[in-house]
Amino acid sequence: MPEFDTSVPHSARIWNYWLGGRDNFPADQAAGDAYRERFPDIDECARVSRHFLNRAVRYLAGDAGVRQFLDVGTGLPTVDNTHEVAQRADPQARIVYVDNDPMVLAHAHALLNSSPQGRTDYIDADLREPETILRAAARTLDFARPVALILSDVMGHIPDLDQAYDIVRRLTGGLPPGSYRMLSHGVRGEAHLNAAQDEYNDSGAVPYILRTPE
Ligand SMILES: C[S@@+](CC[C@H](N)C(=O)[O-])C[C@H]1O[C@@H](n2cnc3c(N)ncnc32)[C@H](O)[C@@H]1O
């Protein structure tokens, strides 16, 4: 088992708490509750974001005919993980998950239950190292064929905007022609949402920067 400090709130576990999961600890619940007190719609936001991820993967695997997925900042396993949605469209689909949270690593077996015809892999890596991710993903994905890069609610964890652009550029630049990129990102909004996020960013969890839609 990887070691992790359960007294410090963490993004993946707070996200899991808002989604109604059980893979979280009192520190995550306290940070999640404090956010909810200021911004009561946060559980709904987390669920809607997850629905969007599922809808995007359904579209990519169905209409767009993509058979390979690189899901970076995966989060803790929940219902309808990327491989389950994609392999419903085509059991041969291949999915590589990437996260840097030891708790996600500890639960990664739930992401590795691929259909027999397809394949899944999990890479314990930091988003700030795109080339490491691309190299490790090539063990499972065929980079001669299109890949869908999934960046679902993770880029806010890179506070520096130039660095965020650089990471997205380098990850996207490593994909073959015909590939897709799905990116979702929390945006600044009403004062109570912004205040909740500022408080969260002071909670000890890795900060998540809400950006403008532009
Ligand atoms: C808000 S959750 C989103 C989870 C999932 N993508 C979804 O949309 O439901 C953000 C995830 O990004 C991961 N994460 C944060 N910073 C990361 C980094 N530098 N490298 C890799 N993963 C990171 C966290 O551990 C967490 O699982």
XYZ file of C-alpha atoms and ligand atoms in Angstrom:
241
model
C 0.000 0.000 0.000
C 1.331 3.470 -0.809
C 1.563 5.773 2.190
C -0.386 9.011 2.435
C -1.230 11.572 5.084
C -4.951 11.381 5.825
C -4.845 14.519 7.989
C -4.301 16.718 4.911
C -7.289 17.183 2.605
C -6.707 16.083 -0.984
C -8.429 16.949 -4.247
C -9.255 13.377 -5.340
C -10.770 12.513 -1.945
C -12.727 15.793 -1.571
C -14.051 15.249 -5.106
C -15.016 11.706 -4.119
C -16.815 13.111 -1.031
C -18.854 15.587 -3.112
C -19.734 12.769 -5.517
C -21.134 10.758 -2.597
C -18.248 8.256 -2.456
C -16.750 6.651 0.633
C -13.042 6.895 -0.167
C -12.371 9.975 1.915
C -11.272 10.933 5.435
C -12.419 13.466 8.079
C -9.957 16.117 6.791
C -11.421 15.759 3.269
C -14.972 15.862 4.637
C -14.213 18.998 6.681
C -12.741 20.774 3.629
C -15.691 19.585 1.499
C -18.252 20.723 4.103
C -16.603 24.153 4.471
C -16.836 24.599 0.694
C -20.464 23.478 0.640
C -21.382 25.935 3.402
C -20.306 28.806 1.195
C -21.382 27.241 -2.121
C -24.210 24.723 -1.613
C -24.314 23.736 -5.321
C -20.889 22.087 -5.219
C -22.183 18.459 -5.101
C -24.373 19.174 -8.106
C -21.387 20.769 -9.902
C -19.266 17.672 -9.248
C -22.032 15.364 -10.517
C -22.721 17.486 -13.601
C -19.015 17.602 -14.393
C -18.858 13.822 -14.147
C -21.901 13.513 -16.460
C -20.128 15.747 -18.957
C -17.062 13.490 -18.833
C -19.251 10.448 -19.484
C -21.109 12.175 -22.315
C -17.830 13.265 -23.920
C -16.382 9.741 -23.759
C -19.631 8.307 -25.147
C -19.444 10.737 -28.059
C -15.753 10.078 -28.687
C -16.091 6.286 -28.531
C -19.385 6.298 -30.458
C -19.778 9.040 -33.096
C -16.079 9.926 -33.368
C -14.942 6.281 -33.449
C -11.954 6.819 -31.115
C -10.696 3.612 -29.550
C -7.902 4.903 -27.322
C -8.128 7.220 -24.306
C -5.523 8.941 -22.136
C -7.340 10.156 -19.013
C -5.027 12.432 -16.997
C -6.110 13.402 -13.466
C -8.432 10.417 -13.345
C -9.678 10.736 -9.769
C -10.833 7.899 -7.551
C -12.787 5.155 -9.291
C -16.527 5.811 -9.297
C -19.474 4.671 -11.393
C -18.912 4.775 -15.135
C -15.183 5.324 -15.271
C -13.781 6.214 -18.690
C -12.953 2.616 -19.668
C -16.425 1.366 -18.745
C -18.110 3.999 -20.915
C -15.665 3.549 -23.814
C -15.724 -0.255 -23.712
C -19.516 -0.264 -23.809
C -19.146 1.338 -27.262
C -16.301 -0.997 -28.232
C -14.962 -3.707 -25.900
C -11.593 -3.415 -27.679
C -11.063 0.167 -26.473
C -7.790 0.881 -24.649
C -7.592 3.329 -21.768
C -4.623 4.682 -19.841
C -5.306 6.459 -16.560
C -2.906 8.898 -14.897
C -3.026 10.469 -11.441
C -0.494 11.458 -8.783
C -2.602 10.798 -5.686
C -1.425 7.703 -3.742
C -5.021 6.958 -2.779
C -6.016 6.751 -6.456
C -3.040 4.424 -6.958
C -4.270 2.286 -4.043
C -7.672 1.939 -5.745
C -6.303 1.593 -9.264
C -7.265 -2.101 -9.450
C -10.873 -0.914 -9.986
C -9.657 0.909 -13.102
C -7.823 -2.108 -14.434
C -10.829 -4.397 -14.827
C -10.776 -4.054 -18.580
C -12.970 -6.064 -20.894
C -11.024 -9.141 -22.080
C -10.806 -7.701 -25.616
C -9.532 -4.268 -24.536
C -6.788 -3.020 -22.224
C -6.404 -0.565 -19.376
C -3.325 0.695 -17.569
C -2.659 3.057 -14.687
C 0.320 5.413 -14.524
C 1.301 6.978 -11.221
C 2.696 10.254 -12.591
C 2.545 14.012 -12.340
C 0.792 16.032 -14.993
C 3.813 18.352 -14.965
C 5.790 15.632 -16.751
C 3.970 15.231 -20.074
C 6.768 13.326 -21.837
C 6.942 10.741 -19.023
C 3.180 10.264 -19.353
C 3.294 9.932 -23.143
C 6.192 7.459 -22.981
C 4.469 5.281 -20.371
C 1.126 5.486 -22.218
C 2.797 4.099 -25.347
C 3.093 0.730 -23.557
C -0.674 0.380 -23.924
C -1.783 2.830 -26.623
C -0.814 2.647 -30.274
C 0.401 6.143 -31.124
C -0.057 5.445 -34.826
C -3.818 5.671 -34.250
C -5.955 8.530 -32.807
C -6.051 9.029 -29.057
C -8.548 11.070 -27.014
C -6.781 13.062 -24.322
C -9.061 13.662 -21.337
C -8.263 16.547 -18.981
C -11.376 16.603 -16.842
C -11.240 19.202 -14.071
C -7.522 18.831 -13.514
C -5.854 21.841 -15.166
C -7.015 24.118 -12.327
C -4.434 22.296 -10.204
C -1.693 24.005 -12.229
C -1.886 27.541 -10.815
C 0.566 29.103 -13.274
C -1.312 29.814 -16.508
C 1.775 29.680 -18.741
C 2.735 26.320 -17.258
C -0.835 25.054 -17.757
C -0.766 26.054 -21.446
C 2.683 24.489 -21.829
C 1.522 21.160 -20.351
C -1.575 21.025 -22.556
C 0.511 21.906 -25.623
C 3.109 19.206 -24.879
C 0.523 16.512 -24.159
C -1.493 17.411 -27.253
C 1.658 17.713 -29.375
C 2.498 14.086 -28.610
C -0.795 12.787 -30.021
C -1.139 11.355 -33.536
C -3.184 13.067 -36.276
C -6.953 12.630 -35.901
C -6.744 12.754 -32.102
C -9.102 14.647 -29.816
C -8.740 16.653 -26.629
C -11.489 17.029 -24.042
C -10.803 19.653 -21.375
C -13.182 20.836 -18.666
C -12.293 23.502 -16.136
C -13.977 25.231 -13.193
C -14.591 28.930 -13.838
C -14.868 31.919 -11.540
C -18.434 33.038 -10.963
C -20.584 34.389 -8.192
C -18.878 35.882 -5.137
C -19.812 32.973 -2.843
C -18.285 30.441 -5.256
C -15.062 32.438 -5.526
C -14.944 32.781 -1.716
C -15.466 29.023 -1.270
C -12.626 28.317 -3.675
C -10.291 30.804 -1.950
C -10.997 29.108 1.372
C -10.418 25.647 -0.165
C -7.099 26.834 -1.540
C -6.058 27.761 2.012
C -7.156 24.383 3.453
C -3.880 22.576 2.788
C -5.224 20.769 -0.290
C -3.370 21.354 -3.569
C -5.011 24.588 -4.782
C -7.447 24.585 -7.700
C -7.526 27.850 -9.639
C -10.887 28.881 -11.068
C -10.250 30.670 -14.367
C -12.324 32.895 -16.643
C -14.109 31.121 -19.498
C -11.752 32.934 -21.924
C -11.223 17.412 -9.325
S -10.499 15.806 -9.510
C -11.169 15.337 -11.108
C -11.266 13.833 -11.266
C -11.817 13.331 -12.608
N -10.959 13.720 -13.722
C -13.233 13.800 -12.840
O -13.434 14.639 -13.709
O -14.124 13.335 -12.146
C -8.805 16.225 -9.902
C -7.863 15.027 -9.999
O -6.600 15.464 -10.515
C -5.549 14.833 -9.801
N -4.347 15.695 -9.872
C -4.158 16.905 -9.293
N -2.939 17.389 -9.579
C -2.331 16.446 -10.358
C -1.035 16.359 -10.958
N -0.142 17.340 -10.809
N -0.733 15.266 -11.686
C -1.642 14.263 -11.833
N -2.892 14.290 -11.280
C -3.233 15.365 -10.544
C -6.090 14.704 -8.391
O -5.401 13.714 -7.650
C -7.546 14.360 -8.671
O -7.728 12.977 -8.783
